[in-house]
Short mmCIF file of C-alpha atoms and ligand atoms in Angstrom, two decimals:
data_model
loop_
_atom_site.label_atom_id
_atom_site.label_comp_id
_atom_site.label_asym_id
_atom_site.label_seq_id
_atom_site.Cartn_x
_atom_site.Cartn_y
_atom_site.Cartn_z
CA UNK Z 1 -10.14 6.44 24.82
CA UNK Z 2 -12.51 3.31 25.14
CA UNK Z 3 -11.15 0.35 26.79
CA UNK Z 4 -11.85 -1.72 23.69
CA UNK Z 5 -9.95 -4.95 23.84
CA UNK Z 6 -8.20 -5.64 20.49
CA UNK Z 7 -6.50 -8.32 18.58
CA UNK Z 8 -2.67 -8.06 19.50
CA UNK Z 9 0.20 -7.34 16.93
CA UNK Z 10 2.28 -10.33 15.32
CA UNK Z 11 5.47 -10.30 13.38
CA UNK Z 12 5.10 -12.48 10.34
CA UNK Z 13 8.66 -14.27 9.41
CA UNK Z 14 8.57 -17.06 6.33
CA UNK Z 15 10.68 -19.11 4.44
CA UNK Z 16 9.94 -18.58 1.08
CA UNK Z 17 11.69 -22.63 0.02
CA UNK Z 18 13.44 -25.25 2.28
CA UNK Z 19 17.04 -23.79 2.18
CA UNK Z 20 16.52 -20.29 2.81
CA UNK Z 21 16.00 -18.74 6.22
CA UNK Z 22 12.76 -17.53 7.57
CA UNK Z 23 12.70 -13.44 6.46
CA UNK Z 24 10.79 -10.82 8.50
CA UNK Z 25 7.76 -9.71 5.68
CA UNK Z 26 5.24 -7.39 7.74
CA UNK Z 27 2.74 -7.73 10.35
CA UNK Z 28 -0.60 -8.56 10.94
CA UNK Z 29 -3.55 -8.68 14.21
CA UNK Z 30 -4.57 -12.01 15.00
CA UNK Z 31 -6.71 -13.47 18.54
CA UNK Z 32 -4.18 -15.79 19.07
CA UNK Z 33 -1.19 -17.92 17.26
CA UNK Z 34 -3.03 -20.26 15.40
CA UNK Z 35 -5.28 -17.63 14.07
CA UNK Z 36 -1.80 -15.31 13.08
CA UNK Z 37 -0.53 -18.04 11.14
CA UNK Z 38 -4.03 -18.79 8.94
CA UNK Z 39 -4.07 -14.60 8.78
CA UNK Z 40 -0.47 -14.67 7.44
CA UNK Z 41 -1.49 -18.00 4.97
CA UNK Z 42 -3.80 -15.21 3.93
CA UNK Z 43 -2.13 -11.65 3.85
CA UNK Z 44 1.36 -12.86 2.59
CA UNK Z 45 1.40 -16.58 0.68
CA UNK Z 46 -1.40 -15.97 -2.06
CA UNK Z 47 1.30 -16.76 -4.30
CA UNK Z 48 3.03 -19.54 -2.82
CA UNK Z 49 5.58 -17.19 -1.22
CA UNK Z 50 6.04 -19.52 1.50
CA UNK Z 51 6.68 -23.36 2.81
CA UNK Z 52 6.69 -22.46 6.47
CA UNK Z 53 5.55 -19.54 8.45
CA UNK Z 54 6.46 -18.32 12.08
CA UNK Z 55 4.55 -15.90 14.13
CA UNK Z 56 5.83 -14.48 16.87
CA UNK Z 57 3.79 -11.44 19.35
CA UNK Z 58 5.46 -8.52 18.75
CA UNK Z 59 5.34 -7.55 21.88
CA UNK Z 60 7.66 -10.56 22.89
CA UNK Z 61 10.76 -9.33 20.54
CA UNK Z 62 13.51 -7.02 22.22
CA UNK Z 63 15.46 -5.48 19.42
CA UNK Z 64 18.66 -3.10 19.83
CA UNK Z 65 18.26 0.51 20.21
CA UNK Z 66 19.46 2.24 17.11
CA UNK Z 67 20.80 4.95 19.60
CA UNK Z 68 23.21 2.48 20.99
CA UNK Z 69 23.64 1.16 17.47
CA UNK Z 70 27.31 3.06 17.29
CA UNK Z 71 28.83 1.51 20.49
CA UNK Z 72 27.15 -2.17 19.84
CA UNK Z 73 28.65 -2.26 16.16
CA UNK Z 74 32.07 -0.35 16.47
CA UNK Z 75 34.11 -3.22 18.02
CA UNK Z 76 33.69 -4.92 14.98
CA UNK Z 77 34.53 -1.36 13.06
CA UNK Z 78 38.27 -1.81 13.33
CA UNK Z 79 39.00 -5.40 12.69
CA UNK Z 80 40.15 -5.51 8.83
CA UNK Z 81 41.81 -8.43 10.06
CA UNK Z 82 39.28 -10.82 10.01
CA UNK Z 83 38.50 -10.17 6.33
CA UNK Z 84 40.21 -12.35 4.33
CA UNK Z 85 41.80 -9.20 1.85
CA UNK Z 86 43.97 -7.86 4.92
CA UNK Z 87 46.33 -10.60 3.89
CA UNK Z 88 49.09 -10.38 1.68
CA UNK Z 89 49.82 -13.30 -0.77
CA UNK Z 90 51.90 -13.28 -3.94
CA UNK Z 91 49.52 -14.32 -7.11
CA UNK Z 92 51.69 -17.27 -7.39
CA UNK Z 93 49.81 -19.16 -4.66
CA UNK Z 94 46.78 -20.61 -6.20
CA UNK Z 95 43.03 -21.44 -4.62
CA UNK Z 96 43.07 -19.42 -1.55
CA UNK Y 1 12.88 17.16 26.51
CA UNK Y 2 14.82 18.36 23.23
CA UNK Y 3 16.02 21.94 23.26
CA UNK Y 4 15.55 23.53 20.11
CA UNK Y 5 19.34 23.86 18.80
CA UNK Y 6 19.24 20.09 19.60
CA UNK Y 7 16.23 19.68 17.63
CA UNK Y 8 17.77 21.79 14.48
CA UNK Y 9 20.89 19.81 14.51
CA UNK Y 10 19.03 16.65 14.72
CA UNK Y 11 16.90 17.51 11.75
CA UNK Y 12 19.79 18.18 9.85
CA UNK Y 13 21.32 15.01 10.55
CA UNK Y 14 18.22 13.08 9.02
CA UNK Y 15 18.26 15.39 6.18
CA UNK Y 16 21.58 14.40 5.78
CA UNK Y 17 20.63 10.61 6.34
CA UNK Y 18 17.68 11.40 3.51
CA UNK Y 19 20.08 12.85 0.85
CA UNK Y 20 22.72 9.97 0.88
CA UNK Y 21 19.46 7.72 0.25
CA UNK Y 22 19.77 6.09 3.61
CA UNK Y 23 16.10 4.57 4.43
CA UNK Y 24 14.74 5.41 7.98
CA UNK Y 25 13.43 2.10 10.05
CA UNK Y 26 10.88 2.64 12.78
CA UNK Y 27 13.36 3.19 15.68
CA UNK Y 28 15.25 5.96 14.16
CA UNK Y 29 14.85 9.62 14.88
CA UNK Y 30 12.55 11.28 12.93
CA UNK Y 31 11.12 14.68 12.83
CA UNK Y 32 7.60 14.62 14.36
CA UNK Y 33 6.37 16.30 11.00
CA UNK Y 34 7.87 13.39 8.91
CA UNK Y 35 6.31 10.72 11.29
CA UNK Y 36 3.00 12.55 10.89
CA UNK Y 37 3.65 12.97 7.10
CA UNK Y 38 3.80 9.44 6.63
CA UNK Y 39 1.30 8.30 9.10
CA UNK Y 40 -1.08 10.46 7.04
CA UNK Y 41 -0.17 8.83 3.52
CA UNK Y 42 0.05 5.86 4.36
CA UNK Y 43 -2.76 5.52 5.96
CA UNK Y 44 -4.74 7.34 3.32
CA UNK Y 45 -3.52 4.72 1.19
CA UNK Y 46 -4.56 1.80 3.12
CA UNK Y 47 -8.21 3.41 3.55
CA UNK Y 48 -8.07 3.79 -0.40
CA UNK Y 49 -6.77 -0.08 -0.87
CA UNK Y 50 -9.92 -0.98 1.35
CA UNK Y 51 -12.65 1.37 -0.04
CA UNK Y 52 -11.13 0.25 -3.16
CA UNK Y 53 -12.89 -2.83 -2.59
CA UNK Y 54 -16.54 -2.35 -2.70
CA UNK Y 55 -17.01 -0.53 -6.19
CA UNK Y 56 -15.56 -3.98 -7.46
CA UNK Y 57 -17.26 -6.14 -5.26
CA UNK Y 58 -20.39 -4.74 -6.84
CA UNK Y 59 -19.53 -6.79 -9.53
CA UNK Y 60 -18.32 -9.62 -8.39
CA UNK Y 61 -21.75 -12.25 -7.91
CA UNK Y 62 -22.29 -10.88 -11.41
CA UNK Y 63 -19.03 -11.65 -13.23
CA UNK Y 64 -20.12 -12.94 -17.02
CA UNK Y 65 -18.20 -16.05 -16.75
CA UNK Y 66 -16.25 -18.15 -14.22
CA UNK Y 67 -12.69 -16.88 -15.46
CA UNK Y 68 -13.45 -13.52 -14.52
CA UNK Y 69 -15.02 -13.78 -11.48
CA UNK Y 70 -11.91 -16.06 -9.98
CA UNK Y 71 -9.69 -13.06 -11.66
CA UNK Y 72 -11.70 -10.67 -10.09
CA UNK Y 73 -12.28 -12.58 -6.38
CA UNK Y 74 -8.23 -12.79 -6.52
CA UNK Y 75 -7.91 -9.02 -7.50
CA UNK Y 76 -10.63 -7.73 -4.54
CA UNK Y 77 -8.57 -10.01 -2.20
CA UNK Y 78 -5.30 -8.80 -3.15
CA UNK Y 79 -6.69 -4.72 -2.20
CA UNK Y 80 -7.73 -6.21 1.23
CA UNK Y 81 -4.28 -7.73 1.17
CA UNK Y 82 -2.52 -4.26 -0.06
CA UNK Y 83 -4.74 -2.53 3.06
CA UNK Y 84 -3.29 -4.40 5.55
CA UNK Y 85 0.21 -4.47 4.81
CA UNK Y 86 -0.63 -0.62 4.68
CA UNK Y 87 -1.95 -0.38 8.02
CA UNK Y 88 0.81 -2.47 9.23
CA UNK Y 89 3.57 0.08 8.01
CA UNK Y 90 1.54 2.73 9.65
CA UNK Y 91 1.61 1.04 13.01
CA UNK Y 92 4.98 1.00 12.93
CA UNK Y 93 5.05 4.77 13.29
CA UNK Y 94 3.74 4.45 16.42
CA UNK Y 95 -0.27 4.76 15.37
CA UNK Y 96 -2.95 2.57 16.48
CA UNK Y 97 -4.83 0.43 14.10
CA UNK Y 98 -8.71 1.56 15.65
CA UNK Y 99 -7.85 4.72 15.81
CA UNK Y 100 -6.94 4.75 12.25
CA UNK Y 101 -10.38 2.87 11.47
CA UNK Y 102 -12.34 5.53 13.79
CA UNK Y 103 -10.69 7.68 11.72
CA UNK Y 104 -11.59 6.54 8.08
CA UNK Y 105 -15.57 5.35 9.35
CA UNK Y 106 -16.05 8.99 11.14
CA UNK Y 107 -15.58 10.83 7.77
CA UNK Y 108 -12.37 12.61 8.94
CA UNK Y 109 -9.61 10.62 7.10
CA UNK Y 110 -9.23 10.60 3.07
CA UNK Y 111 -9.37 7.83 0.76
CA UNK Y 112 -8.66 8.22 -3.09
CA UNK Y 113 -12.27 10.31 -4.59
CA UNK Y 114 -12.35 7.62 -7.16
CA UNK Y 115 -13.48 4.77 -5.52
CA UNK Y 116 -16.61 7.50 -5.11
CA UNK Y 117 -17.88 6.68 -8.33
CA UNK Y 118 -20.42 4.09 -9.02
CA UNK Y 119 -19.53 1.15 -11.23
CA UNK Y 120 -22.52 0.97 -13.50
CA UNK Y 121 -21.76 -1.89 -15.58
CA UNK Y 122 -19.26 -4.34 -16.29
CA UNK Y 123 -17.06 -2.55 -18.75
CA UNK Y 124 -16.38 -0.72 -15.61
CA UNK Y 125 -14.68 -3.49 -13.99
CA UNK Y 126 -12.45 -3.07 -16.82
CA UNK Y 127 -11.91 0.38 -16.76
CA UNK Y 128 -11.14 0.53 -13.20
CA UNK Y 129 -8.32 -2.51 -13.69
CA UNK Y 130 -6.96 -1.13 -16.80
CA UNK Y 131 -6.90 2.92 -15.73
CA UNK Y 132 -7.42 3.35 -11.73
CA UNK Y 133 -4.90 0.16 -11.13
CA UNK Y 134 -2.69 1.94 -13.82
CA UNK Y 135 -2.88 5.01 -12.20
CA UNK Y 136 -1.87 3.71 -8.47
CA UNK Y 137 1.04 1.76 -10.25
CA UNK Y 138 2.51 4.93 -11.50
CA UNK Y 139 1.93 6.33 -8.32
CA UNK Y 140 2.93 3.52 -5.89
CA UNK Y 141 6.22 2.18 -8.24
CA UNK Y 142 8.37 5.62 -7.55
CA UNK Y 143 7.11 5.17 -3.66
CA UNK Y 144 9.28 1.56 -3.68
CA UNK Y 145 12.08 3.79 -3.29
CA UNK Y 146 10.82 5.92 -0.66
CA UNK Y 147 12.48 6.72 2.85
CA UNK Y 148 10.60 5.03 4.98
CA UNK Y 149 11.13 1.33 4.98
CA UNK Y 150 8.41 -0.26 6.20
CA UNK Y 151 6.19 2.14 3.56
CA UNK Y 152 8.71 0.77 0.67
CA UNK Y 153 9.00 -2.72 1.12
CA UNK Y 154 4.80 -3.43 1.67
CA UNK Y 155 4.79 -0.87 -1.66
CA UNK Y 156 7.50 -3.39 -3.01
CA UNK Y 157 5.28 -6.25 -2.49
CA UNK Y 158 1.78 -4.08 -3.50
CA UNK Y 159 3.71 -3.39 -7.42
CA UNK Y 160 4.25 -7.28 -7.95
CA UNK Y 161 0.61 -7.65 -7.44
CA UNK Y 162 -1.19 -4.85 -8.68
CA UNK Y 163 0.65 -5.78 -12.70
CA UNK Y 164 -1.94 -8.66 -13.08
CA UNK Y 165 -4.81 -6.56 -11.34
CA UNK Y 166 -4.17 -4.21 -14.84
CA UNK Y 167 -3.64 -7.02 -17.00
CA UNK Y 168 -6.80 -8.80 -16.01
CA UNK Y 169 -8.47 -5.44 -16.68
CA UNK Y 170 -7.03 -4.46 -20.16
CA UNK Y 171 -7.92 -7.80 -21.29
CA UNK Y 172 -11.70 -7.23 -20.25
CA UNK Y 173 -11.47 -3.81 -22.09
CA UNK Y 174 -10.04 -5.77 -25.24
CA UNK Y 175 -12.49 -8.16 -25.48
CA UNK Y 176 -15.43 -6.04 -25.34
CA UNK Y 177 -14.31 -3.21 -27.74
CA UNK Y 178 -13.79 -6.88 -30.13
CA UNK Y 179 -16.72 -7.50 -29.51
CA UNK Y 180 -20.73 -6.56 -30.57
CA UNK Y 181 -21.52 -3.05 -31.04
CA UNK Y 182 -23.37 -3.15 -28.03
CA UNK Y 183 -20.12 -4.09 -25.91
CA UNK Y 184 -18.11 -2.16 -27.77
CA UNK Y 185 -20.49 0.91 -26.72
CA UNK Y 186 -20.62 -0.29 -23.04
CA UNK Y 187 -16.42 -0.17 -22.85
CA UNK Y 188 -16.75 3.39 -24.64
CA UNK Y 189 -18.83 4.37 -22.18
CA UNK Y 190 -17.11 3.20 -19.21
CA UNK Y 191 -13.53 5.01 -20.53
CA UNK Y 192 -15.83 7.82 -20.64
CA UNK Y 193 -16.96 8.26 -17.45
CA UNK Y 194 -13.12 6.56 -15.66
CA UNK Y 195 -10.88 9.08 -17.61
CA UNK Y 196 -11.27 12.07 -15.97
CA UNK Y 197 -11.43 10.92 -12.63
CA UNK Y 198 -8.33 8.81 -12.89
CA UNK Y 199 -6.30 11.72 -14.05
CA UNK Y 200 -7.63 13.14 -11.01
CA UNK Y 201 -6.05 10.27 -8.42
CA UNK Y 202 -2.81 11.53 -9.57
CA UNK Y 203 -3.71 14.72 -6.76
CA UNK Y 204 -4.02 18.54 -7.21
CA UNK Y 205 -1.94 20.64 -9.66
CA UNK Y 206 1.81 20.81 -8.47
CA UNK Y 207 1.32 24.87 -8.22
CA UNK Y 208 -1.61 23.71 -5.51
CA UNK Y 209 0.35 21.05 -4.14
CA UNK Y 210 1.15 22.44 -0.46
CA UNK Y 211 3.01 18.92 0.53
CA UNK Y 212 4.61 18.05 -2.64
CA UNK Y 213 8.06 20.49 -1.95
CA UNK Y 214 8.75 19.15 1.50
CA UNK Y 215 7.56 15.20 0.58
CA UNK Y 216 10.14 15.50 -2.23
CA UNK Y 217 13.04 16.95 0.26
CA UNK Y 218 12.17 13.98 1.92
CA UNK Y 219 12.19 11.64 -0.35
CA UNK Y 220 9.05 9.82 0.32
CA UNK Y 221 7.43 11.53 -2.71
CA UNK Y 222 10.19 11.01 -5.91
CA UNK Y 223 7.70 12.74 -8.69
CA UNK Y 224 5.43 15.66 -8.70
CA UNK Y 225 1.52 15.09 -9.31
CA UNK Y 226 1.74 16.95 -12.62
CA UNK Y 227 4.70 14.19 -13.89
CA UNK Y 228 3.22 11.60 -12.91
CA UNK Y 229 -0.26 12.36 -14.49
CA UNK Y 230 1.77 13.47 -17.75
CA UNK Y 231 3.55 10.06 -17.58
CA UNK Y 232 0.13 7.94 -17.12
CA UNK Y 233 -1.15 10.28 -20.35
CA UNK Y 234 1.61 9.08 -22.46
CA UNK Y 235 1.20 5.77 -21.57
CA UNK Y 236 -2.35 4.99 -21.61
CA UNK Y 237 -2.78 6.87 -24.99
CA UNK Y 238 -1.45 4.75 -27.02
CA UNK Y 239 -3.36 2.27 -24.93
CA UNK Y 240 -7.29 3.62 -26.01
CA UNK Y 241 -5.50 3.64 -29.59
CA UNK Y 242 -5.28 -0.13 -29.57
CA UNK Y 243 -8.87 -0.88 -28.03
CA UNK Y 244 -9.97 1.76 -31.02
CA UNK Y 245 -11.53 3.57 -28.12
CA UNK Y 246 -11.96 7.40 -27.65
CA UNK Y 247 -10.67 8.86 -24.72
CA UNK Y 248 -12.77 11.38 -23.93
CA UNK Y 249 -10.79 14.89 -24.34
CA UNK Y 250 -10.32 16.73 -27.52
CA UNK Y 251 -7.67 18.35 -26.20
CA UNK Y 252 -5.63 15.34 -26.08
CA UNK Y 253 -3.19 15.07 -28.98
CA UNK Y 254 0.41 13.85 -29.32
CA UNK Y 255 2.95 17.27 -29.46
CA UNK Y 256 5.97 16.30 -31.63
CA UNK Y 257 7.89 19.08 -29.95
CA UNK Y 258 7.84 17.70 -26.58
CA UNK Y 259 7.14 14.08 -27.34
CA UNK Y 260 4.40 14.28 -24.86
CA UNK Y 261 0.56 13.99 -25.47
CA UNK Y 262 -0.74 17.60 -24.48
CA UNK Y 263 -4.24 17.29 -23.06
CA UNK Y 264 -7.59 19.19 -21.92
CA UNK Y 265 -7.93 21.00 -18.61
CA UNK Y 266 -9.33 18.92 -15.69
CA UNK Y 267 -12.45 20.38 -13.93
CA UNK Y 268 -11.12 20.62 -10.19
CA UNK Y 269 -14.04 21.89 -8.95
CA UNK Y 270 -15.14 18.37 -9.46
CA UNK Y 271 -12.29 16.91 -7.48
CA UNK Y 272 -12.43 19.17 -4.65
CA UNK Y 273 -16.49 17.97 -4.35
CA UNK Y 274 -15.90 14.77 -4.37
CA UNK Y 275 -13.00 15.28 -1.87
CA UNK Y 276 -15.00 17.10 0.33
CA UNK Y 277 -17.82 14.41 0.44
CA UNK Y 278 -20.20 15.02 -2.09
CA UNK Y 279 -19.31 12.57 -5.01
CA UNK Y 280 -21.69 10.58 -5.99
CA UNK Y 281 -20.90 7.66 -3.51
CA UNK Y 282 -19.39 9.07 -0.59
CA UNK Y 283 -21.92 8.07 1.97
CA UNK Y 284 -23.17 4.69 0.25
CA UNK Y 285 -19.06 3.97 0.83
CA UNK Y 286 -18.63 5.31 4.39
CA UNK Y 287 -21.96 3.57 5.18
CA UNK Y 288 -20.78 0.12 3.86
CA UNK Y 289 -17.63 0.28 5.56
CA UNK Y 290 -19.17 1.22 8.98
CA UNK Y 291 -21.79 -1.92 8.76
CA UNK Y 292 -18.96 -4.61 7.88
CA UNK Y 293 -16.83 -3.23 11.04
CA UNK Y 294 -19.81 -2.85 13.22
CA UNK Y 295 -21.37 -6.49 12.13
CA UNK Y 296 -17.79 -7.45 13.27
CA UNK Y 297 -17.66 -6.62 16.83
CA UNK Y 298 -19.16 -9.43 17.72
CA UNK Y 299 -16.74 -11.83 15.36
CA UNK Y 300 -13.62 -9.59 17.09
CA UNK Y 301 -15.24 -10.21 20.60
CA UNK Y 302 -15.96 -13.81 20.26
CA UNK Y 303 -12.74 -14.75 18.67
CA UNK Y 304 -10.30 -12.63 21.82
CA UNK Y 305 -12.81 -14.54 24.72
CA UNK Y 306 -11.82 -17.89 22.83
CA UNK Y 307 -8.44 -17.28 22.38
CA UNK Y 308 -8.49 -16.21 26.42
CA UNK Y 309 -10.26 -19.44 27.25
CA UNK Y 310 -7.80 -21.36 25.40
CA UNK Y 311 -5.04 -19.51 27.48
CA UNK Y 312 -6.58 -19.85 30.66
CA UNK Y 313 -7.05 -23.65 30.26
CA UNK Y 314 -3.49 -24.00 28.83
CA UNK Y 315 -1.93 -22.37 31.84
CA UNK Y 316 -4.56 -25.01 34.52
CA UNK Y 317 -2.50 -27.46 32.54
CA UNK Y 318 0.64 -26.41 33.06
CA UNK Y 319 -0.08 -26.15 36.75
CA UNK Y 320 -1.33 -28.96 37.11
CA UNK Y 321 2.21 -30.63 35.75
CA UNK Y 322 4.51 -28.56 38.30
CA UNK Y 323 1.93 -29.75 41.31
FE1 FE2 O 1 -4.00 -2.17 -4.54
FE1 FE2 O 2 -4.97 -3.11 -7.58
#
């Protein structure tokens, strides 16, 4: 392999209006931040998808391992009782 | 390592994961032939997106008016767009974006054969909107709901675009064959020499399909080559029928029996030429796409030493704050 230097990896998040959350959408190569948010202006807002974008190097996010995924998410597997349903009310009571 | 029973059960579990319409995310396990699979098609598809470019951008200096050329600037920009979400799904599988580039500008990776025809005149710029956008809609709508997510969401994104790209080029289409004789001749002849070879995106024969069975089990292909090209036939029939255009196969009539048009028998050896490197602009392509990434070393180069500058004198900064 050649030791070619390239462009590093960026994850692209954007809010698509004020009031929603920024939303992963796809990645892109940029030099550095400023140029990964002017590539993402580009690649993912042609149609005013977006009032705000974030970048972030992809190399900088640490996600869960979907191996683990079973023992990270099953404490909250058995808990009916924090869903509002596990509790019995007669139909009299009204608003709640 | 994986031991082989390991590997079988494995396997089955995706299967299993597949059939109950579960999508797959990079991290998951996936059998190595599926990741290849993928890594193949998709980026195929992204080389096709950015091939897809320069038969287009032929035309684009000589657009006949202002309103097209805008419509047309915005379409070419959109494939570039469509290419790059492309090659980002592929990364995700684990390949590298040069190596997929080496790939495409050394000859060994496929694009789509029709972006090896020329596009002679403008009509074409029609034709190519109107039938080869049609065509990768029929193809890339079903692939929304394929396995893979990362491969399904940038196709989710590619579908809400490519509706104008065929829009913009029906309406070209229309107003020529309203037109003078002389444009309604030119949009004849450009359906004449696009039909054919967009039938032919739609890929080989399903008997001479030799992915198609195992794509399917794995649901990243939803419809065989031979439905989909049946489905584009009934569609864009009707279509030529409005413009009061020909299409070019006298074959190609409506069967009341199976409510589907039947139609003439496509010359494959043709296909599997132009496949194989010998359309008629294979190397003009290739060649074009070589010079724009070798012309842009130096823009790659230049823009990686600035952004390292810009680092460097960042971080003298901060040290000089802590001191
Ligand atoms: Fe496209
Ligand atoms: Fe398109």
């Amino acid at each position: 392999m050649s030791e070619k230097k390239n462009w590093p990896l960026w994850e692209i998040f954007i809010r698509s209006k004020n009031g929603l959350n920024h939303k992963h959408v796809g990645s892109l190569h940029a030099a550095d931040a400023k140029m990964a948010i002017e590539n993402a202006r580009d690649v993912y807002t042609r149609r005013m998808e977006g009032v705000s974008i974030w970048v972030v190097e992809s190399e900088h996010i640490t996600a869960s391992s979907p191996n683990q995924s079973e023992s990270l998410f099953d404490p909250a597997n058995d808990k009916v009782y924090r869903h509002p349903t596990f509790y019995n009310l007669p139909d009299e009571v009204k608003h709640m | 390592m994986t031991a082989p029973t390991d590997y079988a059960h494995l396997e089955d579990q995706f299967q299993a994961r597949i059939d109950a319409e579960e999508k797959i995310e990079p991290k998951d396990w996936m059998p190595d032939k599926y990741r290849k699979t993928l890594i193949r098609q998709i980026s195929q598809h992204a080389h096709s997106e950015i091939v897809g470019m320069l038969p287009e951008g032929n035309w684009v200096t000589r657009a006949p008016s202002l309103r097209r050329k805008v419509a047309l600037l915005a379409k070419v920009q959109d494939e570039a767009g469509h290419g790059l979400y492309l090659y980002g799904a592929a990364e995700t599988l684990g390949a590298e974006r040069d190596d997929l580039l080496d790939e495409l500008h050394s000859g060994n990776a496929k694009y789509s054969s029709i972006f090896n025809y020329p596009t002679l005149s403008w009509a074409d710029i029609g034709a190519i909107g109107w039938l080869v956008d049609g065509a990768a809609i029929m193809n890339q709508v079903p692939l929304c709901r394929c396995s893979y997510g990362p491969y399904a969401r940038a196709m989710v994104r590619v579908c809400k675009e490519e509706s104008f790209h065929q829009r913009q080029g029906y309406e070209i289409m229309l107003t020529l064959a309203r037109g003078t004789e002389a444009q309604k001749k030119m949009a004849q002849d450009a359906l004449n020499r696009w039909w054919w070879p967009s039938l032919m995106m739609f890929g080989p024969n399903d008997a001479e399909s030799k992915h198609t069975a195992q794509s399917m089990a794995w649901k990243i292909k939803r419809f065989t080559n031979d439905e989909l090209r049946q489905r584009f036939v009934d569609i864009t029939a009707p279509q030529a029928e409005f413009l009061g255009l020909t299409i070019p196969d006298e074959h190609l009539k409506y069967n009341e029996e199976t409510g589907h048009y039947d139609f003439g028998p496509i010359n494959w050896d043709e296909f599997w030429q132009v496949v194989s490197g010998e359309g008629p602009c294979n190397r003009q392509r290739l060649k074009a796409r070589r010079r724009a990434h070798e012309e842009g070393q130096w823009v790659r180069d230049a823009a990686l030493a600035h952004a390292e500058k810009r680092r460097q004198r960042q971080a003298a900064k901060n040290n000089q704050k802590v001191a």
